[in-house]
Coordinates of N, CA and C in Angstrom, one line a residue:
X1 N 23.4 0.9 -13.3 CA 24.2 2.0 -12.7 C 23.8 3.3 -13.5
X2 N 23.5 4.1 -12.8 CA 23.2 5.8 -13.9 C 24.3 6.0 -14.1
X3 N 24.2 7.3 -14.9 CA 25.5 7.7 -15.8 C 26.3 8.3 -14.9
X4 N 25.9 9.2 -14.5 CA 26.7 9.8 -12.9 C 27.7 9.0 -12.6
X5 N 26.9 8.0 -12.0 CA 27.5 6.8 -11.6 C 28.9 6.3 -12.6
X6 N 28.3 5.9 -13.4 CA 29.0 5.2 -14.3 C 30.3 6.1 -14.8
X7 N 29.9 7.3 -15.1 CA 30.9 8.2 -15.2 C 32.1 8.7 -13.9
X8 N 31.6 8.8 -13.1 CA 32.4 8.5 -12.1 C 33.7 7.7 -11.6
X9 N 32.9 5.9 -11.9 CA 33.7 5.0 -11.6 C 34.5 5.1 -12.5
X10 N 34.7 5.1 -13.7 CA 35.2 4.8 -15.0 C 36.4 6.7 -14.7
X11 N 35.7 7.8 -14.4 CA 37.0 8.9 -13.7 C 38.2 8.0 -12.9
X12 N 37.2 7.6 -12.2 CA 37.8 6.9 -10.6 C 39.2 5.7 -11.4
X13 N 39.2 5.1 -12.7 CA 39.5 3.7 -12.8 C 40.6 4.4 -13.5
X14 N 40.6 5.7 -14.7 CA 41.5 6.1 -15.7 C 42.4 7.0 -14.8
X15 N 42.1 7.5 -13.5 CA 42.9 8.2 -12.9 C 43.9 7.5 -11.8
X16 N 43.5 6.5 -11.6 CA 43.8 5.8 -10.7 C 45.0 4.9 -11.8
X17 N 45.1 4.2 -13.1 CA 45.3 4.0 -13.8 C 46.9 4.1 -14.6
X18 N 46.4 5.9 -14.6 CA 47.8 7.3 -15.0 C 48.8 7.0 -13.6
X19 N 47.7 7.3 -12.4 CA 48.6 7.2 -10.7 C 50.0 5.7 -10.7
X20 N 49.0 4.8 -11.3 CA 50.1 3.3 -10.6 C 50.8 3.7 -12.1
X21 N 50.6 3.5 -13.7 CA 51.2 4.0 -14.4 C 52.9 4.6 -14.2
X22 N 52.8 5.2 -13.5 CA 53.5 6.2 -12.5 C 54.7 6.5 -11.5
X23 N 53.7 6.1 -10.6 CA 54.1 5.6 -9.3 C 54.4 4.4 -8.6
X24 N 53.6 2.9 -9.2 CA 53.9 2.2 -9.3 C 52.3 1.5 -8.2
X25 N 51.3 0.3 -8.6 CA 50.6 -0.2 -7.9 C 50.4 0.1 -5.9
X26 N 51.6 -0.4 -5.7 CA 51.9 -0.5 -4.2 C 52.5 1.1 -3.5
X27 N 52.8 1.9 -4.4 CA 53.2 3.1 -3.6 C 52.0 4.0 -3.6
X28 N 50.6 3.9 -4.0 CA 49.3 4.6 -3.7 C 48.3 4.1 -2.9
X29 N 47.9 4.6 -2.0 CA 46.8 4.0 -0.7 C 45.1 4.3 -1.8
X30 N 44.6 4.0 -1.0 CA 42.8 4.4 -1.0 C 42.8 5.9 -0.6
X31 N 43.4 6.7 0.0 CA 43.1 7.2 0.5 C 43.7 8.3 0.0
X32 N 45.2 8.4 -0.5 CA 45.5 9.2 -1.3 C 45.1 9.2 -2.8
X33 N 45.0 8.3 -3.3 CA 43.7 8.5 -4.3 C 42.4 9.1 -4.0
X34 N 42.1 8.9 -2.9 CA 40.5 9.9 -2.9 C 41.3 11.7 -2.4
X35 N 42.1 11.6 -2.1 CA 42.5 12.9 -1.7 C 43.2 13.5 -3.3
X36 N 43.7 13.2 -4.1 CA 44.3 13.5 -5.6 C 42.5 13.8 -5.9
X37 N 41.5 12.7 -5.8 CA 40.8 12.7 -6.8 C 39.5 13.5 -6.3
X38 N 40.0 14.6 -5.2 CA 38.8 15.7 -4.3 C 38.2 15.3 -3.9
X39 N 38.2 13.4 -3.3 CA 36.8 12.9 -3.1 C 37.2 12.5 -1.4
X40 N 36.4 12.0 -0.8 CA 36.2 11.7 0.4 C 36.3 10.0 0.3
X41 N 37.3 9.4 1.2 CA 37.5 8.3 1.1 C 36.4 7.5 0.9
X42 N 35.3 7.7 1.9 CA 33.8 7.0 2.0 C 33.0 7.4 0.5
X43 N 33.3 8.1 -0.3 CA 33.0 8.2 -1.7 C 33.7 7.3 -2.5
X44 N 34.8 7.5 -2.5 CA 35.5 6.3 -3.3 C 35.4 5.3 -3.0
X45 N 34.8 4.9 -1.5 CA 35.4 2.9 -1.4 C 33.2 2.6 -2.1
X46 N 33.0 4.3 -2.1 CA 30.9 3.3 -2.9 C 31.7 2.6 -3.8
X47 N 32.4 3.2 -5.1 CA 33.0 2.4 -6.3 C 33.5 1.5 -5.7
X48 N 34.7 1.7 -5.1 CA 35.9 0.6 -5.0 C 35.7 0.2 -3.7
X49 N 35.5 -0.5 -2.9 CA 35.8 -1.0 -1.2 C 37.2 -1.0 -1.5
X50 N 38.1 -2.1 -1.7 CA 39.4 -1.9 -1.8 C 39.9 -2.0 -3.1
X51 N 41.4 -1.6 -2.5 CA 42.0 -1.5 -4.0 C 42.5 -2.5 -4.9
X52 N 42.1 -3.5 -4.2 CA 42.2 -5.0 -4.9 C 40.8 -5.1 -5.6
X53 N 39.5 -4.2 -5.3 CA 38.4 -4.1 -6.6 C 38.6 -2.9 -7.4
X54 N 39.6 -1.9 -7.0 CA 40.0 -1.4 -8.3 C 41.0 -2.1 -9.2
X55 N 41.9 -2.8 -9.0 CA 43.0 -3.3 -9.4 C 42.1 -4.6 -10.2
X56 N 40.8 -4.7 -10.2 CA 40.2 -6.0 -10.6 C 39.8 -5.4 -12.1
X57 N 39.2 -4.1 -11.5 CA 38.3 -3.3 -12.6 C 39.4 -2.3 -13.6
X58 N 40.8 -2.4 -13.2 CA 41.3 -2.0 -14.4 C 42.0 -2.9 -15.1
X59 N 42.3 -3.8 -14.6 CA 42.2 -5.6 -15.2 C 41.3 -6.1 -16.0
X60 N 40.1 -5.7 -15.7 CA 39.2 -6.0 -16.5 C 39.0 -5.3 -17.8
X61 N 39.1 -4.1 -17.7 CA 39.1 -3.1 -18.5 C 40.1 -3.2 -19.6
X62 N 41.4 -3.6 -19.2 CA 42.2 -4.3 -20.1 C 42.1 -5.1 -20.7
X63 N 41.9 -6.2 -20.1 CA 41.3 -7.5 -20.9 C 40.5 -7.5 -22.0
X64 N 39.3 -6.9 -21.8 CA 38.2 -6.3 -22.8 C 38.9 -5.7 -24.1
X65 N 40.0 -4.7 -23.8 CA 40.1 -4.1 -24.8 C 41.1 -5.4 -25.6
X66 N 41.7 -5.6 -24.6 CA 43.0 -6.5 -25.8 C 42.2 -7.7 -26.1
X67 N 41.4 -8.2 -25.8 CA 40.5 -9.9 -26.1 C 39.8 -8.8 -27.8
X68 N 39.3 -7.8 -27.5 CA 38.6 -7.3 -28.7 C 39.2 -7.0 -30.0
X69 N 40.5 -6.9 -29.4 CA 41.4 -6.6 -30.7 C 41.8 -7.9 -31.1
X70 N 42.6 -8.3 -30.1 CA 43.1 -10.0 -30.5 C 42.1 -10.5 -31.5
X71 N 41.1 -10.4 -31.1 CA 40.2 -11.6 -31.5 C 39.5 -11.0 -32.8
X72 N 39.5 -10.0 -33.2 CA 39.7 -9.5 -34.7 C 40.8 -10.1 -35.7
X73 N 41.7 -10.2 -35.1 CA 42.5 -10.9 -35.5 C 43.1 -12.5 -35.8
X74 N 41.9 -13.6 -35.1 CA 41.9 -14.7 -35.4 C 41.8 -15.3 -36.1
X75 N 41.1 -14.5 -36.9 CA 40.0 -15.0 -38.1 C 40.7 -15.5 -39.0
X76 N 41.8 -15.3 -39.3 CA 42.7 -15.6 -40.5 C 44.8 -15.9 -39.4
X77 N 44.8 -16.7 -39.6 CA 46.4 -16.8 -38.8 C 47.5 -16.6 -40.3
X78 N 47.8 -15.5 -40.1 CA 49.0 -14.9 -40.9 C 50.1 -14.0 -40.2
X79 N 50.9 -14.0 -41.1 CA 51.8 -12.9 -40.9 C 51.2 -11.4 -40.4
X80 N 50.7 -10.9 -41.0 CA 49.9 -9.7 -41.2 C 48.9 -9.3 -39.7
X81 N 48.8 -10.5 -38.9 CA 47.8 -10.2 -38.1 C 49.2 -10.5 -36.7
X82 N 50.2 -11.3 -37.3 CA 51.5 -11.3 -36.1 C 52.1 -9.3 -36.5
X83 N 52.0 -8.8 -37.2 CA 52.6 -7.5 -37.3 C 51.1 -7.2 -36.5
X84 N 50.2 -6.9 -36.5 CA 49.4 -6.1 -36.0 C 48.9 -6.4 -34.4
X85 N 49.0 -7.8 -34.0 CA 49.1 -8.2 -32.8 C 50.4 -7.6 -31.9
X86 N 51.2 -7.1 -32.7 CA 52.5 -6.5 -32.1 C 52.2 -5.0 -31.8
X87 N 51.3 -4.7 -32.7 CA 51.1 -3.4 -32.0 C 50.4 -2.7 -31.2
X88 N 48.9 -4.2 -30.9 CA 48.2 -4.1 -30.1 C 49.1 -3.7 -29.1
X89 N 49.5 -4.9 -28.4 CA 50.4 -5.5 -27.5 C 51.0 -4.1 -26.8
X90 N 52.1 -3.2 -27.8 CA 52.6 -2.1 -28.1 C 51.6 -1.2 -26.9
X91 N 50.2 -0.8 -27.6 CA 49.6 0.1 -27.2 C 49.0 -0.3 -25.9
X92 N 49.0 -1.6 -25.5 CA 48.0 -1.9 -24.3 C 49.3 -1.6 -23.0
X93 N 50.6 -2.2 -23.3 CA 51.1 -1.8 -22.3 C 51.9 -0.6 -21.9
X94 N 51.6 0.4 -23.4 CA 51.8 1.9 -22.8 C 50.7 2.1 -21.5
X95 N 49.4 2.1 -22.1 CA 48.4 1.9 -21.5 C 48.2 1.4 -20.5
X96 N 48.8 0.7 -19.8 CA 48.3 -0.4 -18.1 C 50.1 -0.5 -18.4
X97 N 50.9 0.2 -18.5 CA 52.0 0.0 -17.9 C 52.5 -0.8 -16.8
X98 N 51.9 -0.3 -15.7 CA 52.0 -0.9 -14.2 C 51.7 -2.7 -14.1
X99 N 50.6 -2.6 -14.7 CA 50.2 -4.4 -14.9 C 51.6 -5.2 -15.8
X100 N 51.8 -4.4 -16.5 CA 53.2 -5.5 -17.4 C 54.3 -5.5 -16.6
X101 N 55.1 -4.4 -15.6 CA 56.3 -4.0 -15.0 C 56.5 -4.8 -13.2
X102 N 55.5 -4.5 -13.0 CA 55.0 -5.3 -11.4 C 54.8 -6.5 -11.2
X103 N 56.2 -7.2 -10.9 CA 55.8 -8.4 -10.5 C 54.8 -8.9 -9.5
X104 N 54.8 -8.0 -8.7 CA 53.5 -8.1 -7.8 C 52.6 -8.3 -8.3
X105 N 51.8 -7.5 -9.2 CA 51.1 -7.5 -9.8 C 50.8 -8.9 -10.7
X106 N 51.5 -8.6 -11.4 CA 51.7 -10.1 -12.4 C 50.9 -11.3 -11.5
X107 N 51.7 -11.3 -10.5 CA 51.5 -12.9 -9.8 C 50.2 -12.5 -9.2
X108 N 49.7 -11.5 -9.0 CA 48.1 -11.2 -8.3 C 47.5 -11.9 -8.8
X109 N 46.3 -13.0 -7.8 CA 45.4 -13.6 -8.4 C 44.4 -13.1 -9.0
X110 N 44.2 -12.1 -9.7 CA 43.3 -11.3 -10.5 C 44.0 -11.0 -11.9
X111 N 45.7 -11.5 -11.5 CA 45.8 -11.2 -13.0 C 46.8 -12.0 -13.2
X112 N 47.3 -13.4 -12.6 CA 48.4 -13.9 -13.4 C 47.4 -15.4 -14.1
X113 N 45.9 -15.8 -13.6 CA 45.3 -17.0 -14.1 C 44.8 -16.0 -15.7
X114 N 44.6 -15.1 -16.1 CA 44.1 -14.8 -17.2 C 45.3 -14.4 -18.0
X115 N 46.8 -14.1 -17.5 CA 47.7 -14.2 -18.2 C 48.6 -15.0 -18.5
X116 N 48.3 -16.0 -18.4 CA 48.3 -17.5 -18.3 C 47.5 -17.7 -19.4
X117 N 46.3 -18.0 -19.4 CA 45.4 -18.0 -20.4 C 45.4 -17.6 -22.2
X118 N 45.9 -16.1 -21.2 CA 46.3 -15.3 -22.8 C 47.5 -15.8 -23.2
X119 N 48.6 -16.1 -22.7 CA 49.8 -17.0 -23.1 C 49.5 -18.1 -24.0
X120 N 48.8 -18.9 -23.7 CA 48.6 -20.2 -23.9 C 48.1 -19.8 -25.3
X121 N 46.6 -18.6 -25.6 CA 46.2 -18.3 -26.8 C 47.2 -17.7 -27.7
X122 N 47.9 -16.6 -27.2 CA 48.9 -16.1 -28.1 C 50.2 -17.0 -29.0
X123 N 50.6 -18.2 -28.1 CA 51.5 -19.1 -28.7 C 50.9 -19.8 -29.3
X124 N 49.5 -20.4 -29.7 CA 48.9 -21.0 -30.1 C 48.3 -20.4 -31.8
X125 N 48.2 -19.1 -31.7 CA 48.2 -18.5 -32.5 C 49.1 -18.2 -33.4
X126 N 50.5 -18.3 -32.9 CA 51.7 -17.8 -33.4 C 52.2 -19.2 -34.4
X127 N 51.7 -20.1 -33.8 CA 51.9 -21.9 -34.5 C 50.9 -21.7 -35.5
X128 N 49.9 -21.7 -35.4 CA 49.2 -21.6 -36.0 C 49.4 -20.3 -37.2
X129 N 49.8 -19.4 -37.2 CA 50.4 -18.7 -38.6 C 51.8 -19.0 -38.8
X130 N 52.9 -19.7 -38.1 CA 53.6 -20.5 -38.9 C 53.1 -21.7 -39.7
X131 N 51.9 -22.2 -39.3 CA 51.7 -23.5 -39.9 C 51.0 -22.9 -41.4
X132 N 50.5 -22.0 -41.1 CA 49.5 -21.6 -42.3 C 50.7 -20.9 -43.5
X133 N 51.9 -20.4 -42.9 CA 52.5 -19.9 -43.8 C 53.6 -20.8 -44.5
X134 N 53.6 -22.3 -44.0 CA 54.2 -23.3 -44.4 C 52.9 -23.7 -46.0
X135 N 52.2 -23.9 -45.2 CA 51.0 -24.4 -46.2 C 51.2 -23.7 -47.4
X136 N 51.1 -21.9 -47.3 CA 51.0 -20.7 -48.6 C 52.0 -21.5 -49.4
X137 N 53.1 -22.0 -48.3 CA 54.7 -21.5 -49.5 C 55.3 -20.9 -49.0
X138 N 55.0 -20.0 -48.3 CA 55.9 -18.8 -47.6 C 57.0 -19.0 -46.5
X139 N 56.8 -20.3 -46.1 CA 57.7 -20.6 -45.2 C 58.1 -22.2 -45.4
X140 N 60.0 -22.2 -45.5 CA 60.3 -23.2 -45.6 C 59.9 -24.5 -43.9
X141 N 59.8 -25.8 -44.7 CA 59.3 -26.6 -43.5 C 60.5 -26.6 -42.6
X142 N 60.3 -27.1 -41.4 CA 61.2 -26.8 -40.3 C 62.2 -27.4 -40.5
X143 N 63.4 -26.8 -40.1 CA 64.5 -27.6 -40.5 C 65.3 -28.4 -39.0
X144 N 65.3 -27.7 -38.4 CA 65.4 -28.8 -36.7 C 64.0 -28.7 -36.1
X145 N 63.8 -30.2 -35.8 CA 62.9 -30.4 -34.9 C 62.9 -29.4 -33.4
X146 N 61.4 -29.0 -33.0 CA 61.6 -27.7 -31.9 C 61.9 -26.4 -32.3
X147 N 62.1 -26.1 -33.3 CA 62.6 -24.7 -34.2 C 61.5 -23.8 -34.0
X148 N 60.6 -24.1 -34.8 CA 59.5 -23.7 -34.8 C 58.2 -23.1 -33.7
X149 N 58.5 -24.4 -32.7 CA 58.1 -24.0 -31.8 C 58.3 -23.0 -30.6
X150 N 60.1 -22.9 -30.4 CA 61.0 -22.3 -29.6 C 61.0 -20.5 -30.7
X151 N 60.2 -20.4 -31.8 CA 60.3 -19.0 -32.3 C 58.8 -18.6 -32.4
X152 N 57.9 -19.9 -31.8 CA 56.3 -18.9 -31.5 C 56.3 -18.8 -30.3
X153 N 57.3 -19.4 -29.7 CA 57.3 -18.7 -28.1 C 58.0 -17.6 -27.7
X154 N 59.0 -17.1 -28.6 CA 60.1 -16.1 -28.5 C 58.9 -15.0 -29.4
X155 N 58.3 -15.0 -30.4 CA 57.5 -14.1 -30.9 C 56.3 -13.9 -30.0
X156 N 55.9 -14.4 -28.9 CA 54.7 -13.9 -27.9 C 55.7 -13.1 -26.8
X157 N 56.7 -14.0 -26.5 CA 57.9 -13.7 -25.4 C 58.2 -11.4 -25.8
X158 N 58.5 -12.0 -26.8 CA 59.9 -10.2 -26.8 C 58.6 -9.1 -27.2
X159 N 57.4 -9.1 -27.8 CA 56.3 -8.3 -27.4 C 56.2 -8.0 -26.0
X160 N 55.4 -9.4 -25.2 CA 54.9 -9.1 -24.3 C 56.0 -8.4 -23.3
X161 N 57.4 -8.9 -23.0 CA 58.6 -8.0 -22.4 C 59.0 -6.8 -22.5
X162 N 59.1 -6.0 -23.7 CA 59.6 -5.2 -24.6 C 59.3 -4.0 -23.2
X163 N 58.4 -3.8 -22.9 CA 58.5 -2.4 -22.0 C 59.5 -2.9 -21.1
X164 N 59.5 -4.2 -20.2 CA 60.4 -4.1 -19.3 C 62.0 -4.0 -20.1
X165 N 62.3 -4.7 -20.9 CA 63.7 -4.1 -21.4 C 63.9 -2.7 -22.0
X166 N 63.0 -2.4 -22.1 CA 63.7 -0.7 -22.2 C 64.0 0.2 -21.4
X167 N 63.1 -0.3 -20.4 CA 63.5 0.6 -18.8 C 64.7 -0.1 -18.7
X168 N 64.9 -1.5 -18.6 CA 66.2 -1.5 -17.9 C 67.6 -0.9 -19.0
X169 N 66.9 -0.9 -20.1 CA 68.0 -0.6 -21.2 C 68.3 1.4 -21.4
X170 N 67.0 1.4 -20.9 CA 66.8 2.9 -21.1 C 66.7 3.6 -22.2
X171 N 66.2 2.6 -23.2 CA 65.9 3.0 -24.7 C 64.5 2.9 -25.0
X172 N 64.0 3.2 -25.7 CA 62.6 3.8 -26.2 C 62.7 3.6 -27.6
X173 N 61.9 2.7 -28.2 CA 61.4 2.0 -29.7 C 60.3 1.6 -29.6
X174 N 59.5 2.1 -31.0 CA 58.4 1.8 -31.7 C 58.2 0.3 -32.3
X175 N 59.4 0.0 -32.9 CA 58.9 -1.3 -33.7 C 60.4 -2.3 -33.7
X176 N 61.7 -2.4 -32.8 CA 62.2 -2.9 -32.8 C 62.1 -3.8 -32.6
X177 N 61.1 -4.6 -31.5 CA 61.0 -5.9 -31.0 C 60.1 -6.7 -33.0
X178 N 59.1 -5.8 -33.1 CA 58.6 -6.9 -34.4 C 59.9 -6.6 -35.7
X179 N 60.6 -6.2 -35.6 CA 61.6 -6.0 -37.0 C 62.7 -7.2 -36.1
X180 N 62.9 -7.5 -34.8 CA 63.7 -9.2 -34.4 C 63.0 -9.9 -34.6
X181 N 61.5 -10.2 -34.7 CA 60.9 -11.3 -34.6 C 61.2 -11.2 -36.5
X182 N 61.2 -10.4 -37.2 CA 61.0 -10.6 -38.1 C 62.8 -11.5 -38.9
X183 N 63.4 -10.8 -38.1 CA 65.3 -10.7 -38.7 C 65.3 -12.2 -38.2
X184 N 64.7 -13.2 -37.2 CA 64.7 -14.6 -36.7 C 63.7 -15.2 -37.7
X185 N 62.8 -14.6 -38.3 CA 61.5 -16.0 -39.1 C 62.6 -15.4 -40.6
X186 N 62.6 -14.3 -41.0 CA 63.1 -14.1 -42.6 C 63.9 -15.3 -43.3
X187 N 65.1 -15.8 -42.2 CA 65.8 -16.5 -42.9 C 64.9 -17.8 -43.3
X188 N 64.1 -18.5 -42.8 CA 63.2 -19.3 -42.8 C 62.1 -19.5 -43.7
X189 N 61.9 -18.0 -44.4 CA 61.3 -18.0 -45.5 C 61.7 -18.9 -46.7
X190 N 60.3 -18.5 -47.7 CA 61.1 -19.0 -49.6 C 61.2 -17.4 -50.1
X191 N 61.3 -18.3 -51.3 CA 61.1 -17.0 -52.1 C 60.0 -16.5 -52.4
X192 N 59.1 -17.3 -52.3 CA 58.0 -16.2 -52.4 C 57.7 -15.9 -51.2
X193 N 57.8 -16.0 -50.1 CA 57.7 -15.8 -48.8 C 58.2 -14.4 -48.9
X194 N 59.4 -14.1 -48.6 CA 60.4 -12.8 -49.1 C 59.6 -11.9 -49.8
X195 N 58.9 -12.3 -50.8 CA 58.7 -11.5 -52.1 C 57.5 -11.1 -52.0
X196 N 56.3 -11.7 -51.1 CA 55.2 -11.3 -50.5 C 55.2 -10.3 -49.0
X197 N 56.3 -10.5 -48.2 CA 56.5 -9.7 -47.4 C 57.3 -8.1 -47.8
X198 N 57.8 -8.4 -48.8 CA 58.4 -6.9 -49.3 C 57.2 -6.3 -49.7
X199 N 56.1 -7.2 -50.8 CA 54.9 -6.2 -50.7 C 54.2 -6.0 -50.0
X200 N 54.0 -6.6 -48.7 CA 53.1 -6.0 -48.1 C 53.9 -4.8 -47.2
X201 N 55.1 -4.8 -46.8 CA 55.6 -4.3 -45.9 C 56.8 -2.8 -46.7
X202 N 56.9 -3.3 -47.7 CA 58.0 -2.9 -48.5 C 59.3 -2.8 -48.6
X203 N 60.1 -2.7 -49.4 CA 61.7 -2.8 -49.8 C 62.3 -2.3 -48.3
X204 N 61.9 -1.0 -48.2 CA 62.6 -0.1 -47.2 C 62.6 -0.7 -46.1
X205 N 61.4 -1.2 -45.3 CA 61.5 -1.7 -44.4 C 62.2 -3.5 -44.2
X206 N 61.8 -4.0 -45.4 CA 62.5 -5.3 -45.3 C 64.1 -4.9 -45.4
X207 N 64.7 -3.9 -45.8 CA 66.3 -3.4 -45.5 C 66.6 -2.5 -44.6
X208 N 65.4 -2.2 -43.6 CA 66.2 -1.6 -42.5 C 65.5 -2.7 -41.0
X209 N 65.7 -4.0 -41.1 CA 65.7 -4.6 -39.9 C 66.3 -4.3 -38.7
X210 N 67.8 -3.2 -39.4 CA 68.7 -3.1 -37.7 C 69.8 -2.7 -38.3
X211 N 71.0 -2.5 -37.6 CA 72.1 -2.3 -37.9 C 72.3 -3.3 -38.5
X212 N 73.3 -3.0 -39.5 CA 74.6 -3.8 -40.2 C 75.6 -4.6 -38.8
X213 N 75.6 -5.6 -39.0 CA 76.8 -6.2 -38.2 C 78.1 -6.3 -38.1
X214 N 78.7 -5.5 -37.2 CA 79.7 -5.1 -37.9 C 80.5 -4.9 -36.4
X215 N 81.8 -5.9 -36.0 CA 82.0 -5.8 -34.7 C 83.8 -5.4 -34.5
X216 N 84.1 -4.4 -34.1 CA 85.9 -4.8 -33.8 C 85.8 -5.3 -32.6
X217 N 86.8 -6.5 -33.3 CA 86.9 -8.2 -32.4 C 88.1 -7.5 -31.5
X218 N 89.0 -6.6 -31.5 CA 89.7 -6.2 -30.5 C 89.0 -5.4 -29.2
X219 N 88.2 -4.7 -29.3 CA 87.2 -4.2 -28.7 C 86.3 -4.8 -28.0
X220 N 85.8 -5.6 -28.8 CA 85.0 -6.7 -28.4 C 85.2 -7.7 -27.2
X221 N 87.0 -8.0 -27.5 CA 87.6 -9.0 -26.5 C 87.9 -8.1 -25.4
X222 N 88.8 -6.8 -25.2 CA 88.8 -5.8 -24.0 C 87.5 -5.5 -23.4
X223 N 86.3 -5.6 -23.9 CA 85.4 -5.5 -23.2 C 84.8 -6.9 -22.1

């Protein structure tokens, strides 16, 4: 493909992208995308025939980027690569928004067999840096059978959701979802577990996980 070209599709993919972002997959035609994007429908379908090969190629486009990061991150199964997997995650679905929010979407056969896939690797990874952080020391061995497992599924789980609960919640946070995952593994720690994540992370943040808990039980019950 020449650059032209190339440069074009890749206009065609990030604009189209911002559009569902937006508006949402199913509320943009072919055709008003070529009209937003000055182009003549018969110009846009050379890149795309339909919008199920755009919707392939910004699926792809994603994938790429998050497999590249992820997978910088295998190399070693720790703590440190579950804080930074959290912010991949973070940045990919500001980014392809519409792909994480759209059930439609979701269940599309272009994108629920590789999210499936990526599931399977992310919990798998998540066991695998609990198991490694048992090994260090840093984490006491399991204390109910299933524990363990039901908090590498809940640590792939409240990433990958986090945009949808904020729309419904209507709140907007940077790092709440990894400071729960973190307020659910802490107790689980040893002591040197504790004592290695304050350095890496520091005091400040190991004491601001969240509010203080702190409930009036009359309030509570009238509600």
């Amino acid at each position: 493909m020449g650059e032209n070209k190339k440069n074009t599709r890749d206009k065609i993919i990030a604009y189209a992208t911002k559009c569902f972002n937006q508006e949402g997959f199913g509320a943009i035609t072919i055709q008003e995308l070529a009209n937003r994007l000055e182009m003549s429908r018969g110009n846009l379908t050379y890149y795309f025939k339909t919008k199920d090969d755009l919707l392939e190629a910004i699926v792809n486009e994603m994938w790429t980027r998050l497999d590249e990061e992820l997978n910088k991150r295998r190399t070693l199964p720790s703590f440190e690569n579950l804080h930074n997997t959290a912010k991949v995650y973070y940045r990919i679905q500001k980014e392809y928004s519409f792909i994480f929010l759209d059930q439609h979407v979701l269940k599309h056969e272009l994108v629920k067999g590789k999210f499936r896939e990526q599931t399977k690797k992310s919990i798998h990874d998540n066991k695998a840096a609990l198991a490694f952080a048992i090994k260090l020391g840093n984490l006491k061995p399991e204390p109910v059978p299933g524990m363990y497992n039901n908090i590498a599924f809940i640590t792939w789980m409240m990433p990958f959701y986090w945009l949808n609960q904020q729309i419904i919640r209507g709140e907007k946070t940077e790092e709440d979802a990894e400071k729960m995952i973190w307020s659910i593994l802490l107790p689980h720690f040893t002591e040197k577990g504790v004592s290695s994540f304050i350095k890496f992370f520091g005091k400040e943040y190991y004491e601001s996980l969240g509010e203080s808990f702190s409930v009036d039980l009359d309030s509570l019950i009238s509600f």
